[in-house]
């Protein structure tokens, strides 16, 4: 079974600084997706960024970027120029991409990010 | 602006009562997922459907939970009878057909409190 591990229950960052959230996963599959979701106090789950395992290039979305290390099964999220609105729970998630596989998301336990003004 | 909608947003009920949660997936999406979020267990899958057919409900307590998709625009999750340990936030998510970008789009959740 696939597992996703976020080893940092809480992190904090100064406004305008950069922070990196860690995520590791375990799978025997070669084709899969990885995601970072943000959950602010409103509880809405918001997709931040996605990475396809067969793409070597790291995904970027404005101030958000990932460091995808497939061999190490590591998928970290970097937030640059942190803003107060970035304060939230961040969840790393995994999904298979095989035709007969499951399409469910497997989530890590989350990292609570605080942004200090 | 296509969104997943869920009703009700909040539900407080007493132990033993029936609870029904509803979800309207994004038009054109053919997969629907039910997740439960608690402090102890985090986010866990309860059930999911593809093309309205149930594919996996192994995460759901079968004796009290049931999930259905009466049509492509409605998914329901029922708990009967409800218990205090069912208190959680229940999310519905929908996804486009396989081969697309792989994302799932979440509804705002139903916060259930069972007294």
JSON list of C-alpha atoms in Angstrom, two decimals, chain A residues 44-82:
[
{"chain": "A", "resi": 44, "resn": "UNK", "atom": "CA", "xyz": [-11.67, 24.24, 1.76]},
{"chain": "A", "resi": 45, "resn": "UNK", "atom": "CA", "xyz": [-9.12, 21.95, 0.10]},
{"chain": "A", "resi": 46, "resn": "UNK", "atom": "CA", "xyz": [-7.31, 23.95, -2.56]},
{"chain": "A", "resi": 47, "resn": "UNK", "atom": "CA", "xyz": [-4.96, 22.39, -5.09]},
{"chain": "A", "resi": 48, "resn": "UNK", "atom": "CA", "xyz": [-1.63, 24.21, -5.01]},
{"chain": "A", "resi": 49, "resn": "UNK", "atom": "CA", "xyz": [0.52, 22.26, -7.43]},
{"chain": "A", "resi": 50, "resn": "UNK", "atom": "CA", "xyz": [0.77, 18.90, -9.18]},
{"chain": "A", "resi": 51, "resn": "UNK", "atom": "CA", "xyz": [3.63, 16.79, -10.48]},
{"chain": "A", "resi": 52, "resn": "UNK", "atom": "CA", "xyz": [3.53, 13.88, -12.91]},
{"chain": "A", "resi": 53, "resn": "UNK", "atom": "CA", "xyz": [6.07, 11.21, -12.05]},
{"chain": "A", "resi": 54, "resn": "UNK", "atom": "CA", "xyz": [7.24, 10.70, -15.62]},
{"chain": "A", "resi": 55, "resn": "UNK", "atom": "CA", "xyz": [8.17, 14.37, -15.97]},
{"chain": "A", "resi": 56, "resn": "UNK", "atom": "CA", "xyz": [11.65, 15.17, -14.73]},
{"chain": "A", "resi": 57, "resn": "UNK", "atom": "CA", "xyz": [11.06, 18.90, -14.71]},
{"chain": "A", "resi": 58, "resn": "UNK", "atom": "CA", "xyz": [9.92, 20.26, -11.38]},
{"chain": "A", "resi": 59, "resn": "UNK", "atom": "CA", "xyz": [6.49, 21.90, -11.43]},
{"chain": "A", "resi": 60, "resn": "UNK", "atom": "CA", "xyz": [6.11, 25.59, -10.61]},
{"chain": "A", "resi": 61, "resn": "UNK", "atom": "CA", "xyz": [3.06, 27.75, -10.01]},
{"chain": "A", "resi": 62, "resn": "UNK", "atom": "CA", "xyz": [3.93, 31.38, -9.36]},
{"chain": "A", "resi": 63, "resn": "UNK", "atom": "CA", "xyz": [5.51, 31.48, -5.87]},
{"chain": "A", "resi": 64, "resn": "UNK", "atom": "CA", "xyz": [5.12, 27.72, -5.38]},
{"chain": "A", "resi": 65, "resn": "UNK", "atom": "CA", "xyz": [7.56, 25.17, -6.69]},
{"chain": "A", "resi": 66, "resn": "UNK", "atom": "CA", "xyz": [8.44, 21.58, -5.95]},
{"chain": "A", "resi": 67, "resn": "UNK", "atom": "CA", "xyz": [11.62, 19.57, -5.69]},
{"chain": "A", "resi": 68, "resn": "UNK", "atom": "CA", "xyz": [10.71, 16.14, -7.03]},
{"chain": "A", "resi": 69, "resn": "UNK", "atom": "CA", "xyz": [13.33, 13.44, -6.42]},
{"chain": "A", "resi": 70, "resn": "UNK", "atom": "CA", "xyz": [11.83, 10.27, -7.86]},
{"chain": "A", "resi": 71, "resn": "UNK", "atom": "CA", "xyz": [14.61, 7.89, -6.83]},
{"chain": "A", "resi": 72, "resn": "UNK", "atom": "CA", "xyz": [14.51, 9.19, -3.28]},
{"chain": "A", "resi": 73, "resn": "UNK", "atom": "CA", "xyz": [10.69, 9.30, -3.32]},
{"chain": "A", "resi": 74, "resn": "UNK", "atom": "CA", "xyz": [10.75, 12.84, -2.08]},
{"chain": "A", "resi": 75, "resn": "UNK", "atom": "CA", "xyz": [8.42, 15.69, -3.03]},
{"chain": "A", "resi": 76, "resn": "UNK", "atom": "CA", "xyz": [9.02, 18.95, -1.19]},
{"chain": "A", "resi": 77, "resn": "UNK", "atom": "CA", "xyz": [7.12, 22.21, -1.61]},
{"chain": "A", "resi": 78, "resn": "UNK", "atom": "CA", "xyz": [8.91, 25.55, -1.65]},
{"chain": "A", "resi": 79, "resn": "UNK", "atom": "CA", "xyz": [6.95, 28.72, -1.00]},
{"chain": "A", "resi": 80, "resn": "UNK", "atom": "CA", "xyz": [8.81, 31.88, -1.96]},
{"chain": "A", "resi": 81, "resn": "UNK", "atom": "CA", "xyz": [8.02, 35.41, -0.77]},
{"chain": "A", "resi": 82, "resn": "UNK", "atom": "CA", "xyz": [5.64, 34.03, 1.86]}
]
